[in-house]
Structures are given as C-alpha cells and as structure tokens.
Coordinates of C-alpha atoms in Angstrom, one line a residue:
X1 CA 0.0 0.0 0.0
X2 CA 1.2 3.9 -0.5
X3 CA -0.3 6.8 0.8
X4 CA -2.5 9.6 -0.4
X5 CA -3.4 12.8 -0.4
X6 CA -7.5 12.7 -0.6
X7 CA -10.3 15.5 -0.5
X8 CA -13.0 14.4 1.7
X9 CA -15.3 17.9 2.0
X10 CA -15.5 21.5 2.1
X11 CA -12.1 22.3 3.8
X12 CA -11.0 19.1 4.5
X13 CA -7.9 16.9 3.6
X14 CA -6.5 13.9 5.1
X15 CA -3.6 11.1 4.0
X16 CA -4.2 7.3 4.1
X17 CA -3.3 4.6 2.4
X18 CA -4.2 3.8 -1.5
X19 CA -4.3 0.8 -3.8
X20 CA -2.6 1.5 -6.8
X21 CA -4.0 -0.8 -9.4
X22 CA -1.5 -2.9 -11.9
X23 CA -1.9 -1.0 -15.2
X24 CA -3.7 -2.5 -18.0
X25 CA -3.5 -2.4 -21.7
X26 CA -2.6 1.6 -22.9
X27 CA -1.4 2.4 -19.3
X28 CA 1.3 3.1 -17.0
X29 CA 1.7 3.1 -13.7
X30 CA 4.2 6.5 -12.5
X31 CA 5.9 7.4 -9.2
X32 CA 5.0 11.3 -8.4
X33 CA 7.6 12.8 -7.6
X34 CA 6.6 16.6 -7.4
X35 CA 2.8 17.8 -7.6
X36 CA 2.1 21.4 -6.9
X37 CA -0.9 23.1 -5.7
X38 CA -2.6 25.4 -8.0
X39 CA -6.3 27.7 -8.3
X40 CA -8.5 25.1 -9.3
X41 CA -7.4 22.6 -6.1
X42 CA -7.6 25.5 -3.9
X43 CA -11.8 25.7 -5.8
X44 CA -11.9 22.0 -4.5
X45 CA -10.9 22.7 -1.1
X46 CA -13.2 25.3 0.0
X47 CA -16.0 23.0 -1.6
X48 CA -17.0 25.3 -4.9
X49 CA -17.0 22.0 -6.9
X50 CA -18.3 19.3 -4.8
X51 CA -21.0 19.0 -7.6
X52 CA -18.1 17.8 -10.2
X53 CA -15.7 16.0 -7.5
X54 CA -16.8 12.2 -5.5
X55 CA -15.1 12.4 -2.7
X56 CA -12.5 11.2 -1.7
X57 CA -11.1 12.3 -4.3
X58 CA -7.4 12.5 -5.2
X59 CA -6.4 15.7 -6.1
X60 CA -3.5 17.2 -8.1
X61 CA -2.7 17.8 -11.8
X62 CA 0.8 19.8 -11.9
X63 CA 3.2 16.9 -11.7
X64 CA 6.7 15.3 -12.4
X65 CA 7.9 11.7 -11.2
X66 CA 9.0 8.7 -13.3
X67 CA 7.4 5.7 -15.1
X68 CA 7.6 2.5 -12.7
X69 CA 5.8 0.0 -14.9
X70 CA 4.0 -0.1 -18.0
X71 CA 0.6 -2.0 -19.2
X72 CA 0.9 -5.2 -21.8
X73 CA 1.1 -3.2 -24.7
X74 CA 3.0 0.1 -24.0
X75 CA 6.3 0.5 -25.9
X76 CA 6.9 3.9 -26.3
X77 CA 7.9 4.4 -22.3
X78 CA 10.3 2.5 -20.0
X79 CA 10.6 1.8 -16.2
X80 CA 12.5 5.2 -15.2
X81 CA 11.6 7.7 -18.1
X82 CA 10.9 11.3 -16.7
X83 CA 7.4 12.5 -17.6
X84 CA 5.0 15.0 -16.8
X85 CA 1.5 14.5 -17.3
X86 CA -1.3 16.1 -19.7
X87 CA -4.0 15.1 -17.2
X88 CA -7.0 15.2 -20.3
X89 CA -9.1 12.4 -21.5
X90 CA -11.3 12.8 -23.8
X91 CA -14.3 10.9 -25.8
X92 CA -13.5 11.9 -29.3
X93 CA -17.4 11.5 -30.3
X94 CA -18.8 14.6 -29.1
X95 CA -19.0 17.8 -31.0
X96 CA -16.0 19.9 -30.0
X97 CA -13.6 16.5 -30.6
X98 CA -15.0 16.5 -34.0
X99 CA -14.2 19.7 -34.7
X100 CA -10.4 19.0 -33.6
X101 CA -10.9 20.8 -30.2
X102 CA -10.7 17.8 -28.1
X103 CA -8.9 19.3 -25.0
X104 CA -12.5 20.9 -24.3
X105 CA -14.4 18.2 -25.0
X106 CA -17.9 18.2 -24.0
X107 CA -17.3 15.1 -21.6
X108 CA -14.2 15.9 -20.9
X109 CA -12.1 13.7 -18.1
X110 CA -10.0 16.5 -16.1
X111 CA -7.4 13.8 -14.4
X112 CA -7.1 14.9 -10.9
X113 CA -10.8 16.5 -10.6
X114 CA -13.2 14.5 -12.5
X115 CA -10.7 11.2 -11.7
X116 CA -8.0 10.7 -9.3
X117 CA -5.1 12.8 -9.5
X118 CA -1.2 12.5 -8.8
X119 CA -0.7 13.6 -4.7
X120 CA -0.2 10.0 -4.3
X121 CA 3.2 7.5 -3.9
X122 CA 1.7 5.5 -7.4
X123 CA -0.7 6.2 -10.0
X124 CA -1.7 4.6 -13.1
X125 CA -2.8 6.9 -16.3
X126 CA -3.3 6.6 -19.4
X127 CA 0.2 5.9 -21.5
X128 CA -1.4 8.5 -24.0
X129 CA -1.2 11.2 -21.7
X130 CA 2.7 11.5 -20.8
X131 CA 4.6 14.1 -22.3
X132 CA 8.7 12.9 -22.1
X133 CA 10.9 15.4 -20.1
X134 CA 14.6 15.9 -20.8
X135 CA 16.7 14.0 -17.8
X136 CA 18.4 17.1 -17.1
X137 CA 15.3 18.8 -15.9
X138 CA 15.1 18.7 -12.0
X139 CA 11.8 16.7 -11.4
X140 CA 10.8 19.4 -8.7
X141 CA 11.2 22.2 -11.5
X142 CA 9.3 20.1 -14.1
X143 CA 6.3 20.0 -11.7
X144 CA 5.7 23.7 -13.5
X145 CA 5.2 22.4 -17.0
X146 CA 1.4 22.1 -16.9
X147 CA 0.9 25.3 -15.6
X148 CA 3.1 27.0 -17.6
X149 CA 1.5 25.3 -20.8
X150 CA -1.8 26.8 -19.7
X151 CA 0.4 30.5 -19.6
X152 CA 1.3 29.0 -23.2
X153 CA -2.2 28.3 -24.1
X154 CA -3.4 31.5 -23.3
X155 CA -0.8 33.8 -25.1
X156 CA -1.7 31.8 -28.4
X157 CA -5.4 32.0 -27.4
X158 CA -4.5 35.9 -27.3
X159 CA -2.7 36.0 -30.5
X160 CA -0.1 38.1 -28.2
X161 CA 2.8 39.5 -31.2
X162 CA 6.2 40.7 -30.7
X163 CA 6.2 44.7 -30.4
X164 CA 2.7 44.5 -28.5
X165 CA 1.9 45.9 -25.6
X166 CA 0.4 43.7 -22.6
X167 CA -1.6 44.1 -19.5
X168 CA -1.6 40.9 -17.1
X169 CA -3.9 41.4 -14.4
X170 CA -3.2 39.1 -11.3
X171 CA 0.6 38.7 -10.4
X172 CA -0.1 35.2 -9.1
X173 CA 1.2 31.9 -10.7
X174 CA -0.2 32.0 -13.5
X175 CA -0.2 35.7 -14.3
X176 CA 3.7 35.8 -13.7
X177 CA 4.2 32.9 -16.1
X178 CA 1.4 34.7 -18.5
X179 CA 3.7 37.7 -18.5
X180 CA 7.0 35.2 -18.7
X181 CA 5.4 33.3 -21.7
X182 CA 4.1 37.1 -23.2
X183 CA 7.3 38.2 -22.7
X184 CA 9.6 35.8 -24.5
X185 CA 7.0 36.3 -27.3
X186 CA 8.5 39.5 -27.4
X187 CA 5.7 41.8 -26.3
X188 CA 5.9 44.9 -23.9
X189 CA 4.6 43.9 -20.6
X190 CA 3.0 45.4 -17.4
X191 CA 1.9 42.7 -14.3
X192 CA -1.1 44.6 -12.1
X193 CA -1.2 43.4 -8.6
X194 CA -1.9 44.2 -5.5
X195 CA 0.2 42.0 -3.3
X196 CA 3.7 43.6 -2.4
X197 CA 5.4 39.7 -2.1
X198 CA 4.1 38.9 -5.6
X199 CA 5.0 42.6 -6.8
X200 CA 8.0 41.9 -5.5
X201 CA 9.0 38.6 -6.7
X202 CA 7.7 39.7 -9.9
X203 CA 10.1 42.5 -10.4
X204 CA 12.9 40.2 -9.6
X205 CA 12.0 38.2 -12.8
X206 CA 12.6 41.0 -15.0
X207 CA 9.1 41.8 -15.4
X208 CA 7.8 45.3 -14.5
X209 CA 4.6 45.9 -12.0
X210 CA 2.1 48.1 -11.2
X211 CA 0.2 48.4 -7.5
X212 CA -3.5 49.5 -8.4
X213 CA -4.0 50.5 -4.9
X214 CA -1.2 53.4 -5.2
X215 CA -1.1 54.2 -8.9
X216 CA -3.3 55.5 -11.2
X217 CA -3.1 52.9 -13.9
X218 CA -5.0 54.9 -16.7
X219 CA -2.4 57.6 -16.3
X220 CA 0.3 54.9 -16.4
X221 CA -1.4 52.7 -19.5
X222 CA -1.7 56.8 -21.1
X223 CA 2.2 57.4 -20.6
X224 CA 3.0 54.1 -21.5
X225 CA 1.0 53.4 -24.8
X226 CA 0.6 57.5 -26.1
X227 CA -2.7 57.0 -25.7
X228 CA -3.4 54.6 -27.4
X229 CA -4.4 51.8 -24.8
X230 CA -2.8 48.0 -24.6
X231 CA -3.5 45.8 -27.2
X232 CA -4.1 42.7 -25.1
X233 CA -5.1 42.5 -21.5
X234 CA -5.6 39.0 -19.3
X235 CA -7.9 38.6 -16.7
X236 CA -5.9 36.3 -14.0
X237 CA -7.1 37.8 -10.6
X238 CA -10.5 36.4 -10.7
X239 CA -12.1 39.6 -9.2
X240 CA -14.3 41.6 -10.2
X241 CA -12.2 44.6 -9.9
X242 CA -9.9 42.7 -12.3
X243 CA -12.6 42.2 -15.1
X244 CA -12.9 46.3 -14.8
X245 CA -9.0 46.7 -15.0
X246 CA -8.2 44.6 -17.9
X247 CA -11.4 46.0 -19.8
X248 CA -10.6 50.0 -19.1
X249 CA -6.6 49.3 -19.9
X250 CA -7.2 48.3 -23.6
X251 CA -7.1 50.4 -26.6
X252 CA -8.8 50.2 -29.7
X253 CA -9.7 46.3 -30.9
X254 CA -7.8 45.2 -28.1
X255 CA -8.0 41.5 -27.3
X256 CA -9.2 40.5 -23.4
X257 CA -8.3 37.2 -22.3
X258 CA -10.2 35.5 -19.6
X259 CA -7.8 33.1 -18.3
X260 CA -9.5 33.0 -14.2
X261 CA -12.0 31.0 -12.8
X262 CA -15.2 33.6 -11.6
X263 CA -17.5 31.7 -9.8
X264 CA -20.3 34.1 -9.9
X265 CA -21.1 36.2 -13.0
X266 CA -19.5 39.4 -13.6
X267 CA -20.6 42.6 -14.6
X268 CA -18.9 43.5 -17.7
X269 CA -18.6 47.1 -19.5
X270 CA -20.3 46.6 -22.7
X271 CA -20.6 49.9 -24.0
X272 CA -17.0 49.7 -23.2
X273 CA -16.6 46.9 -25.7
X274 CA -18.6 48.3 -28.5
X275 CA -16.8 51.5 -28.5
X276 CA -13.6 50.3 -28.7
X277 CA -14.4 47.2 -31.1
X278 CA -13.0 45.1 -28.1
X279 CA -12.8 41.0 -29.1
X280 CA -13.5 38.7 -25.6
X281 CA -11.4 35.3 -25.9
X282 CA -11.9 32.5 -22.7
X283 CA -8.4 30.4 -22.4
X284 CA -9.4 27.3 -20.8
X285 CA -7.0 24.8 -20.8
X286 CA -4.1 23.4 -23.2
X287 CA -3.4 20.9 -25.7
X288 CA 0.2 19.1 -26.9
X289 CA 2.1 21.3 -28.3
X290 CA 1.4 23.7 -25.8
X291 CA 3.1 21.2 -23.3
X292 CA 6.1 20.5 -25.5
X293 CA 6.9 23.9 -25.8
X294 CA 6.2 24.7 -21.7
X295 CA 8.7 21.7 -21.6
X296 CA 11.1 23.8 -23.4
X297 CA 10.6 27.0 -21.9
X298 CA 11.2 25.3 -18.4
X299 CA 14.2 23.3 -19.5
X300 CA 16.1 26.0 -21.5
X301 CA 15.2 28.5 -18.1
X302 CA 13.1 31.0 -20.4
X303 CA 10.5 30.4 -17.0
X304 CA 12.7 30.4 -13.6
X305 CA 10.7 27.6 -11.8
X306 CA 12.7 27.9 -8.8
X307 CA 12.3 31.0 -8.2
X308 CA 8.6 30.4 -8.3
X309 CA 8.5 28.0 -5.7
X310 CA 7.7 28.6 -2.5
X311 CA 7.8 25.7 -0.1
X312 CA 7.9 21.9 -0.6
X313 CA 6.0 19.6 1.7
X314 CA 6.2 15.8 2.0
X315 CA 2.5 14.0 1.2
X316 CA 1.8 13.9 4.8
X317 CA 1.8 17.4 5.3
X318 CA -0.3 18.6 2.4
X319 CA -3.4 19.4 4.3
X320 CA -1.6 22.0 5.9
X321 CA 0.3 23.1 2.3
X322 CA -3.9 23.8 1.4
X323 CA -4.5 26.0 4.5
X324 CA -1.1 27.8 4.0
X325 CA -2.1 28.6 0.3
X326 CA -5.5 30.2 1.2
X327 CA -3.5 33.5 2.4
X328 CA -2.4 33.9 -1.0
X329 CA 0.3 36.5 -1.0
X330 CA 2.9 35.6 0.7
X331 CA 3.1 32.7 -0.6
X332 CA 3.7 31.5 -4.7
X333 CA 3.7 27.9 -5.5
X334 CA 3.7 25.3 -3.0
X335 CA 5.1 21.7 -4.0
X336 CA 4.0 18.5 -2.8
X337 CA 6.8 15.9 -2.5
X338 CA 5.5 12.5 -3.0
X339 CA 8.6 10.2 -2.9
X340 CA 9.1 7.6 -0.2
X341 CA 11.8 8.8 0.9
X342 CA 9.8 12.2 1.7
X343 CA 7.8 10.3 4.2
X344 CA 10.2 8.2 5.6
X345 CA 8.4 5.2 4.8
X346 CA 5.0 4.0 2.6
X347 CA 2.5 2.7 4.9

C-alpha cells in the first residue's frame, strides 16, 4: 500500500493509504515525484466544486515523477523515463472533438478533478497522456510544466505579437508565467497586482509591475502606450475589480483574455466593448504542443521555476500546504513531494 493525499469535504484533507491498481493495456503506472498546488485545487478545497468532485477524491494535476511499470502493450515508455502528465481524457465522439478541439471536450475527463489525480506515492494513467521530459530537468522544476502550458495556451489564445503591448492582471502563478510566456513572445509587458510579495518577486524576474491600490493605472497605460491603450489584457485575478481593470486598460480592438476561474457572473462594460471594437477570448486549458513547448521554456530557463516555488512539503503534510495557500500573497507555488523517501516510509 502507498499513501495519499485525498479531498474528503468542504475544507478538508487527510492522507491514508491507496491501492494503486496494476496498469492495464494503454497504461502506465508512475511514481510522483513533485505535484504542486494550483487555483483550481484550492476551488476544491473550500468546496465550490463538490457538484463535479466524488469524494474522496485524489487531487493534483501539476506533476513530475518517473514511469515504474507499464501495461501489456505500452512500448513507447520504460521503467525510469521522466514524464509530466497532460492530465485530459477525452471521448473523441462529441462535437467539440470533431471539430479537432478535443482538450475541451464536452465530456471531458480532467485527471485529478473528475478522476484521481497524482498527490499520491503510485498512480496509473493513461500511456497517452505523458509528455517525455529531458533527464536534465530537475523533477521538482518540471512540476511547473502544466501550468506554464496553460500561460502558453493563453498567449496563443490571445494572439499576443512581438512589439505588443500587454496588461496581465493578477501577479499570481499563472499571471507571472502569463507575462514570462508574453514576454519571451516579445511583447511589452506590465503585471497589475496588489500583493507587495508577488510585486516583489515579480520584479525580480525581469518583469515590470504596477500596485493599483497606489497608482493611477489609466495615467500609467496613457504614458506608456501614447494614448493609445494596450493591445491585449488578461484577466488572471479572478475579481471583479480585475474584469474592470483589464477591460478599461485596452485600446482600440484590443483582445481580453479571460484566463480566471469567476465563480459568480461578472458585470462587464459593454458599451466599453462596443466603442472600442473590443474582441473577448476565454483560455481554458491546453493541448500538446502547448506542453512540448512549456517543456522547453522550463528546461532552456526561459521560466525560472525555482524562483517560483515557494515551499515543498512531504505527502503527509499537504493538508496543511492547502491551509497555508488560502493566504495567497505571501506565498507562490507550493510543491507536494511524494517520494518515499519524503515520508520516511510508505505505509
């Protein structure tokens, strides 16, 4: 038996012991070596999706670890490879598969939500889902591949160019790797947020920040753009106050990306939209390529995963990594370390 990490209701974690199945034909079974905590988890935990998850439910879907054995008939992967995981599955009869947009399927499988996910010792996915990572990449630093191909995602989703300029609203995970991903792209780009850690830690990446609480940002996006307003803004805080931000900051046919999750509905500035000719674009989640080229971006150190983690915990202690992540500033990515050695022994 190995242990688990498990969701068992609104605000509440705990770790026991888990079955890991053999895997069957198509499948592997991986060791986890590094899951982080992310947005959606942190939905999870204070119970906003306890319509979607059966508890207990194995959570985590930001992960690096190794492939310990493989089903009947896989032959691409070996006992050892590093991998990361592209936790979709999909049915490939439903409408949006058809039209070739099978990573939002309509009955879409979201491993680590919808089916258990990788804060556990061993688990068994589907061989189709691996993406191979480079043996030089650290496994801890690799655990940042999935959410920097959603950062990846959503600059294509934008159609972000080089010489553009760019207004990332929320300076949390994702937004910084929005603006590290936008960047590289070679666009001009401003992070809004309010937290002076994140500002901070922001500003030490190269990226430059605004505080909305103690600037006036339409005088800044004036001075900045002549005028002329940003040509793409994202919408990463998940506030309303972010939705106004990101709309009053563009220009003429700029491009808002919604890349939060807004649990309630938001008003919007629609008169706002038609004057300008603004275009509205959601960014949801990822597909392939966009993890073969996070892979890249992480392994070539185009996005500094060190520096965006926070903390590591072993297994045992991810309950408390949860309640330490609800404070939010203080606080960027937290990793879960699953390895054995992490918790002195499997149960």
């Amino acid at each position: 038996m190995t242990l688990a990490a498990r969701y068992l209701c609104a605000r509440t974690l705990d770790t026991a012991p888990a079955h890991s199945a053999p895997p069957g034909p198509g499948e592997v079974e991986l060791a986890p070596a590094y899951v982080g905590i992310c947005g959606t988890d942190l939905h999870i935990f204070h119970g906003d999706m306890d319509a979607r998850v059966s508890a207990p439910a194995v959570l985590g879907h930001e992960m690096a670890g190794r492939v310990v054995r493989c089903g009947p008939d896989v032959t691409d992967w070996r006992p050892g490879d590093a991998v990361t995981v592209m936790p979709l599955r999909w049915d490939d009869t439903c409408p949006a598969c058809r039209n070739g947009h099978q990573h939002i399927c309509q009955h879409l499988d979201f491993i680590g939500i919808d089916s258990p996910g990788a804060m556990q010792q061993r688990w068994t996915v589907p061989a189709a889902t691996l993406i191979r990572l480079p043996d030089s990449l650290p496994l801890d630093r690799a655990a940042l591949v999935e959410p920097t191909a959603v950062a990846v995602h959503d600059v294509g989703r934008a159609g972000v160019r080089e010489g553009e300029r760019v207004v990332v609203v929320g300076g949390g995970p994702v937004g910084v790797l929005i603006a590290l991903v936008a960047q590289a792209a070679g666009a001009d780009v401003r992070v809004v947020e309010l937290s002076a850690h994140r500002r901070l830690l922001a500003e030490e990446l190269g990226l430059t920040v605004w505080d909305p609480a103690a600037e006036d940002l339409a005088e800044l996006v004036r001075r900045w753009t002549g005028d002329a307003g940003a040509d793409v803004a994202f919408e990463v805080s998940g506030a309303a106050g972010g939705v106004d931000t990101a709309v009053d900051v563009l220009g003429v046919r700029g491009r808002l990306c919604l890349v939060a999750i807004h649990s309630r509905p938001r008003e919007v500035n629609l008169h706002r939209f038609f004057w300008r000719e603004l275009t509205l674009v959601g960014a949801r989640l990822y597909d392939r390529s966009d993890f073969e080229k996070a892979v890249t971006l992480v392994a070539d150190g185009t996005i500094p995963a060190d520096r965006l983690i926070s903390k590591v915990v072993p297994l045992t202690q991810a309950p408390a990594a949860f309640e330490a992540l609800e404070g939010g500033g203080d606080v960027m990515k937290i990793l879960v370390d699953c390895t054995d050695d992490a918790q002195g022994a499997s149960v």
